[in-house]
């Protein structure tokens, strides 16, 4: 029921995903009177889906506390996440209110043992292929130990999503030199470098390394990660607008655009944000994927793709195992994060 269009976008998206994943069944949670007529248009999905009816749903502008209080046990978002808790579903996908989704997911599923705060991981298109970037908005101002947790979770996600045996991991920083950056970033770098965690730690990476694909996993805290994500989306739209204006300026440029139409189509396809949609909530005892609220059916199907791959590859179990190793190693002398000094006033 979430997103800009609700079932009118979600049902066609699920129908598209059903052709990609013929083994998957769908539990559609929301208002039956709106869902059922749309479902009749998609015979393949209709045969592999059931509707869990509720007329209560979280609005896009609801505060997380309000959503928890008013939707507890009865909203479509709550019931979808609870289906993961009970094992009725292997993953939940929503285009609804991000804050409410995170609050409900944490409340219902709880964080995994050894994980202090969850993270939102995004799949980022790069010159090499794709990378995982986290956190892009869940935890503002993460400390060193939380950044290490993000590295462990992001590495596990990259193994599941990209099929890599040992993905490379980098910490986002203002420079690659070890003396640069905030204290918590430098401390996290020391831990990843010295603690012998089973992670291919590549060191610090800078902002331009994200798009280059220098590493498979880029780790940062939620404030910086969210700004980087929005800046990249805005830059892509800006360049697209500039290109369109320049190519329509004169008849010569229009002719050039016609001759290069194939190349421009390939570029548009490569940069299409719908093909990289789906932020994964990492650190929870279950798989929850957040779709962009303004996406269309193709974008929502991509978010479902992420959920299917994470469930199929048992991401939660992989993170649990990795966190157990991390916890044991960090208990060894010299590996624990240094306590940050209290600020002086």
Coordinates of C-alpha atoms in Angstrom, one line a residue:
X1 CA 0.0 0.0 0.0
X2 CA 3.1 2.3 0.2
X3 CA 4.9 4.4 -2.3
X4 CA 3.5 7.1 -4.6
X5 CA 1.1 4.7 -6.4
X6 CA 0.5 1.9 -3.9
X7 CA -1.0 -1.3 -5.5
X8 CA -1.1 0.2 -8.9
X9 CA 2.7 0.0 -9.0
X10 CA 3.3 -2.9 -6.6
X11 CA 1.1 -5.5 -8.4
X12 CA 2.6 -5.0 -11.9
X13 CA 6.0 -5.0 -10.2
X14 CA 5.3 -8.3 -8.5
X15 CA 3.9 -9.7 -11.8
X16 CA 7.2 -8.8 -13.5
X17 CA 9.1 -10.4 -10.7
X18 CA 7.0 -13.6 -10.9
X19 CA 8.2 -14.1 -14.5
X20 CA 11.8 -13.8 -13.4
X21 CA 11.4 -16.0 -10.3
X22 CA 8.7 -18.7 -11.2
X23 CA 9.4 -20.5 -7.9
X24 CA 8.5 -17.6 -5.7
X25 CA 5.0 -17.1 -4.2
X26 CA 3.7 -13.7 -3.1
X27 CA 1.8 -12.6 0.0
X28 CA 0.1 -9.3 -0.9
X29 CA -0.7 -7.4 2.2
X30 CA -3.3 -4.6 2.0
X31 CA -6.8 -3.6 1.0
X32 CA -8.4 -6.5 -0.9
X33 CA -10.8 -4.2 -2.7
X34 CA -7.9 -2.4 -4.4
X35 CA -5.6 -5.4 -4.8
X36 CA -8.0 -8.0 -6.3
X37 CA -9.0 -6.1 -9.4
X38 CA -5.4 -5.4 -10.3
X39 CA -4.5 -9.0 -9.6
X40 CA -7.0 -10.2 -12.1
X41 CA -5.0 -8.6 -14.9
X42 CA -2.0 -10.8 -14.2
X43 CA -2.9 -14.4 -14.4
X44 CA 0.6 -15.8 -13.7
X45 CA 0.9 -13.7 -10.5
X46 CA -2.7 -14.5 -9.5
X47 CA -2.0 -18.2 -9.5
X48 CA 1.0 -17.8 -7.2
X49 CA -0.3 -15.1 -4.8
X50 CA -2.6 -14.7 -1.9
X51 CA -4.0 -11.5 -0.3
X52 CA -3.8 -10.8 3.4
X53 CA -6.5 -8.2 3.9
X54 CA -6.2 -5.1 6.0
X55 CA -7.6 -1.6 5.5
X56 CA -5.0 0.0 7.8
X57 CA -1.8 1.3 6.2
X58 CA 1.0 3.7 7.1
X59 CA 1.0 7.0 5.3
X60 CA 4.1 8.3 3.6
X61 CA 4.3 11.3 6.0
X62 CA 3.7 9.4 9.3
X63 CA 6.3 9.7 12.0
X64 CA 7.8 6.3 13.0
X65 CA 6.5 6.6 16.5
X66 CA 3.0 7.3 15.2
X67 CA 3.2 4.4 12.7
X68 CA 4.2 2.0 15.5
X69 CA 1.5 3.2 17.8
X70 CA -1.4 3.3 15.3
X71 CA -0.4 0.4 13.1
X72 CA 0.8 -2.2 15.6
X73 CA -0.6 -5.6 14.8
X74 CA -2.9 -4.4 12.0
X75 CA -1.2 -2.2 9.4
X76 CA -0.1 -3.7 6.0
X77 CA 3.5 -2.8 6.8
X78 CA 3.4 -4.4 10.2
X79 CA 1.7 -7.6 8.9
X80 CA 4.2 -7.9 6.0
X81 CA 7.2 -7.7 8.4
X82 CA 5.5 -10.0 10.9
X83 CA 5.1 -12.6 8.2
X84 CA 8.9 -12.7 8.0
X85 CA 9.1 -13.2 11.8
X86 CA 6.7 -16.1 11.8
X87 CA 8.3 -17.8 8.8
X88 CA 5.3 -17.3 6.6
X89 CA 7.5 -15.2 4.3
X90 CA 11.2 -15.3 3.6
X91 CA 11.5 -11.6 2.9
X92 CA 9.4 -8.4 3.0
X93 CA 9.5 -5.7 0.3
X94 CA 7.9 -2.3 0.8
X95 CA 7.9 1.1 -1.0
X96 CA 6.4 2.8 2.0
X97 CA 7.6 5.2 4.7
X98 CA 11.3 4.5 5.3
X99 CA 11.4 5.6 8.9
X100 CA 8.3 3.6 9.8
X101 CA 9.6 0.6 8.0
X102 CA 12.9 0.6 9.8
X103 CA 11.2 1.3 13.2
X104 CA 8.7 -1.6 12.7
X105 CA 11.4 -3.9 11.3
X106 CA 13.6 -3.3 14.4
X107 CA 10.7 -3.7 16.8
X108 CA 9.4 -6.9 15.2
X109 CA 12.5 -8.7 14.0
X110 CA 15.1 -7.3 16.5
X111 CA 18.7 -6.9 15.6
X112 CA 21.0 -9.9 15.4
X113 CA 23.2 -10.8 18.4
X114 CA 26.4 -8.7 18.2
X115 CA 24.9 -6.0 16.0
X116 CA 24.3 -2.7 17.8
X117 CA 22.5 -0.8 15.0
X118 CA 21.1 -1.8 11.6
X119 CA 22.2 -0.3 8.3
X120 CA 20.6 0.4 5.0
X121 CA 22.7 -1.0 2.1
X122 CA 22.3 0.2 -1.5
X123 CA 23.4 -1.4 -4.7
X124 CA 25.5 1.2 -6.6
X125 CA 26.3 1.1 -10.3
X126 CA 30.0 1.5 -11.0
X127 CA 32.5 1.5 -13.9
X128 CA 33.4 -2.1 -13.1
X129 CA 29.9 -3.4 -12.3
X130 CA 28.1 -2.8 -9.0
X131 CA 29.1 -2.2 -5.4
X132 CA 27.4 -2.3 -2.1
X133 CA 27.3 1.0 -0.2
X134 CA 26.3 1.2 3.5
X135 CA 25.0 2.9 5.5
X136 CA 22.8 5.2 3.4
X137 CA 20.6 6.5 6.1
X138 CA 19.8 4.3 9.1
X139 CA 22.5 5.2 11.6
X140 CA 23.7 8.8 11.8
X141 CA 27.1 9.2 13.4
X142 CA 28.2 5.6 13.7
X143 CA 31.2 4.9 15.9
X144 CA 34.2 2.7 15.1
X145 CA 32.7 -0.6 16.3
X146 CA 29.5 0.1 14.3
X147 CA 31.5 0.8 11.2
X148 CA 33.3 -2.5 11.6
X149 CA 29.8 -4.2 12.0
X150 CA 28.8 -2.5 8.7
X151 CA 31.9 -3.9 7.0
X152 CA 31.1 -7.4 8.1
X153 CA 27.4 -7.2 7.0
X154 CA 28.2 -5.5 3.7
X155 CA 30.8 -8.1 2.9
X156 CA 28.3 -10.8 3.5
X157 CA 25.7 -9.1 1.3
X158 CA 28.2 -8.7 -1.5
X159 CA 29.0 -12.4 -1.4
X160 CA 25.3 -13.2 -1.6
X161 CA 24.4 -10.7 -4.3
X162 CA 27.5 -10.8 -6.5
X163 CA 28.6 -14.3 -6.0
X164 CA 32.1 -13.2 -4.9
X165 CA 34.2 -15.5 -2.7
X166 CA 36.0 -12.6 -0.9
X167 CA 34.7 -9.1 -1.8
X168 CA 37.0 -6.1 -1.2
X169 CA 35.9 -3.6 1.5
X170 CA 36.9 0.0 1.8
X171 CA 36.1 2.8 4.4
X172 CA 34.9 6.0 2.9
X173 CA 37.2 8.9 4.0
X174 CA 38.4 12.3 3.0
X175 CA 41.7 10.8 1.8
X176 CA 43.5 7.5 1.5
X177 CA 46.2 8.4 4.0
X178 CA 45.9 6.8 7.4
X179 CA 46.3 10.1 9.2
X180 CA 43.3 11.7 7.6
X181 CA 39.6 11.6 8.6
X182 CA 37.5 11.5 11.7
X183 CA 38.7 9.6 14.7
X184 CA 36.0 6.9 14.5
X185 CA 36.9 6.2 10.8
X186 CA 40.6 6.0 11.5
X187 CA 39.9 3.7 14.5
X188 CA 37.6 1.4 12.4
X189 CA 40.4 1.3 9.8
X190 CA 42.9 0.2 12.4
X191 CA 40.6 -2.6 13.6
X192 CA 39.9 -3.9 10.1
X193 CA 43.6 -3.8 9.3
X194 CA 44.9 -5.4 12.5
X195 CA 42.3 -7.7 13.9
X196 CA 42.7 -10.5 11.3
X197 CA 39.0 -10.5 10.4
X198 CA 38.3 -12.7 7.4
X199 CA 37.7 -9.6 5.2
X200 CA 39.6 -8.3 2.2
X201 CA 40.1 -4.8 3.7
X202 CA 41.4 -2.4 1.0
X203 CA 41.9 0.6 3.2
X204 CA 40.4 4.1 2.9
X205 CA 38.6 5.1 -0.3
X206 CA 37.4 8.5 -1.4
X207 CA 34.1 9.7 -2.8
X208 CA 35.1 9.3 -6.5
X209 CA 36.1 5.7 -5.8
X210 CA 32.4 4.8 -5.3
X211 CA 31.6 5.3 -9.0
X212 CA 34.9 3.8 -10.1
X213 CA 34.1 0.6 -8.3
X214 CA 37.5 0.6 -6.6
X215 CA 36.1 -1.8 -4.0
X216 CA 33.1 -4.1 -3.8
X217 CA 31.8 -2.7 -0.5
X218 CA 32.0 0.9 0.6
X219 CA 31.4 1.5 4.3
X220 CA 30.4 4.8 5.9
X221 CA 27.9 6.2 8.4
X222 CA 24.3 7.1 7.5
X223 CA 24.6 10.9 7.3
X224 CA 27.5 10.8 4.8
X225 CA 26.1 7.8 2.9
X226 CA 22.7 9.3 2.4
X227 CA 24.2 12.6 1.1
X228 CA 26.5 10.6 -1.3
X229 CA 23.5 8.7 -2.6
X230 CA 21.3 11.8 -3.1
X231 CA 24.2 13.7 -4.7
X232 CA 24.9 10.9 -7.1
X233 CA 21.2 10.7 -8.1
X234 CA 21.1 14.5 -8.6
X235 CA 24.2 14.5 -10.6
X236 CA 22.9 11.8 -12.9
X237 CA 19.7 13.8 -13.5
X238 CA 21.7 17.0 -14.1
X239 CA 24.0 15.3 -16.7
X240 CA 21.0 13.8 -18.4
X241 CA 19.3 17.2 -18.6
X242 CA 22.5 18.9 -19.9
X243 CA 23.0 16.2 -22.5
X244 CA 19.4 16.5 -23.7
X245 CA 19.6 20.3 -24.0
X246 CA 23.0 20.2 -25.8
X247 CA 21.9 17.6 -28.3
X248 CA 18.7 19.6 -29.2
X249 CA 20.4 23.0 -29.7
X250 CA 21.2 22.9 -33.4
X251 CA 20.4 20.7 -36.4
X252 CA 24.0 19.5 -36.4
X253 CA 23.7 18.4 -32.8
X254 CA 20.3 16.8 -33.5
X255 CA 21.9 14.8 -36.4
X256 CA 24.7 13.7 -34.2
X257 CA 22.2 12.6 -31.5
X258 CA 20.4 10.6 -34.2
X259 CA 23.6 8.9 -35.3
X260 CA 24.6 8.1 -31.7
X261 CA 21.1 7.1 -30.6
X262 CA 22.2 3.5 -30.0
X263 CA 25.1 4.6 -27.7
X264 CA 22.7 7.0 -25.8
X265 CA 20.2 4.2 -25.3
X266 CA 22.9 2.0 -23.9
X267 CA 24.0 4.8 -21.5
X268 CA 20.4 5.4 -20.4
X269 CA 20.0 1.7 -19.7
X270 CA 23.2 1.5 -17.7
X271 CA 22.3 4.6 -15.6
X272 CA 18.6 3.6 -15.1
X273 CA 18.0 3.9 -11.3
X274 CA 15.2 1.4 -11.5
X275 CA 17.7 -1.3 -12.2
X276 CA 19.6 -0.6 -9.0
X277 CA 16.5 -0.1 -6.8
X278 CA 16.2 -1.7 -3.4
X279 CA 17.8 -0.8 -0.1
X280 CA 18.4 -3.8 2.2
X281 CA 18.0 -3.4 6.0
X282 CA 21.1 -5.2 7.3
X283 CA 21.5 -6.4 10.9
X284 CA 18.0 -7.6 11.4
X285 CA 16.8 -11.1 12.1
X286 CA 15.1 -11.3 8.7
X287 CA 15.2 -9.8 5.2
X288 CA 13.5 -6.5 4.6
X289 CA 14.0 -4.5 1.4
X290 CA 13.0 -0.9 1.0
X291 CA 12.0 0.2 -2.6
X292 CA 12.1 3.8 -3.7
X293 CA 8.6 5.2 -3.2
X294 CA 8.6 6.9 -6.6
X295 CA 9.7 4.0 -8.7
X296 CA 7.6 2.1 -11.2
X297 CA 6.9 -1.6 -11.8
X298 CA 10.4 -2.3 -13.2
X299 CA 12.0 -0.6 -10.2
X300 CA 9.8 -2.5 -7.7
X301 CA 10.6 -5.8 -9.5
X302 CA 14.3 -5.0 -9.0
X303 CA 13.8 -4.6 -5.3
X304 CA 12.1 -8.0 -5.2
X305 CA 15.1 -9.4 -7.1
X306 CA 17.3 -8.2 -4.2
X307 CA 15.0 -9.8 -1.6
X308 CA 14.9 -13.1 -3.5
X309 CA 18.7 -13.3 -3.8
X310 CA 19.2 -12.5 -0.1
X311 CA 16.6 -15.1 1.0
X312 CA 17.9 -17.7 -1.4
X313 CA 21.5 -17.3 -0.2
X314 CA 20.5 -17.2 3.5
X315 CA 22.0 -13.8 4.1
X316 CA 20.9 -13.7 7.8
X317 CA 22.7 -16.9 8.6
X318 CA 25.9 -15.7 6.9
X319 CA 25.8 -12.5 8.8
X320 CA 25.3 -14.4 12.1
X321 CA 28.3 -16.6 11.4
X322 CA 30.5 -13.6 10.4
X323 CA 29.4 -11.6 13.5
X324 CA 30.3 -14.5 15.8
X325 CA 33.8 -14.6 14.2
X326 CA 34.1 -10.8 14.5
X327 CA 33.0 -10.8 18.2
X328 CA 35.5 -13.4 19.1
X329 CA 38.4 -11.7 17.4
X330 CA 37.5 -8.2 18.8
X331 CA 37.6 -9.7 22.3
X332 CA 41.3 -10.4 21.8
X333 CA 43.7 -7.9 23.4
X334 CA 44.4 -4.9 21.3
X335 CA 41.5 -5.4 18.9
X336 CA 38.7 -3.6 20.7
X337 CA 37.9 -0.1 19.6
X338 CA 39.6 2.6 21.7
X339 CA 37.1 4.5 23.8
X340 CA 36.5 7.9 22.3
X341 CA 37.3 10.8 24.7
X342 CA 34.4 12.8 26.1
X343 CA 34.1 16.2 24.4
X344 CA 35.4 19.1 26.4
X345 CA 33.1 22.1 26.8

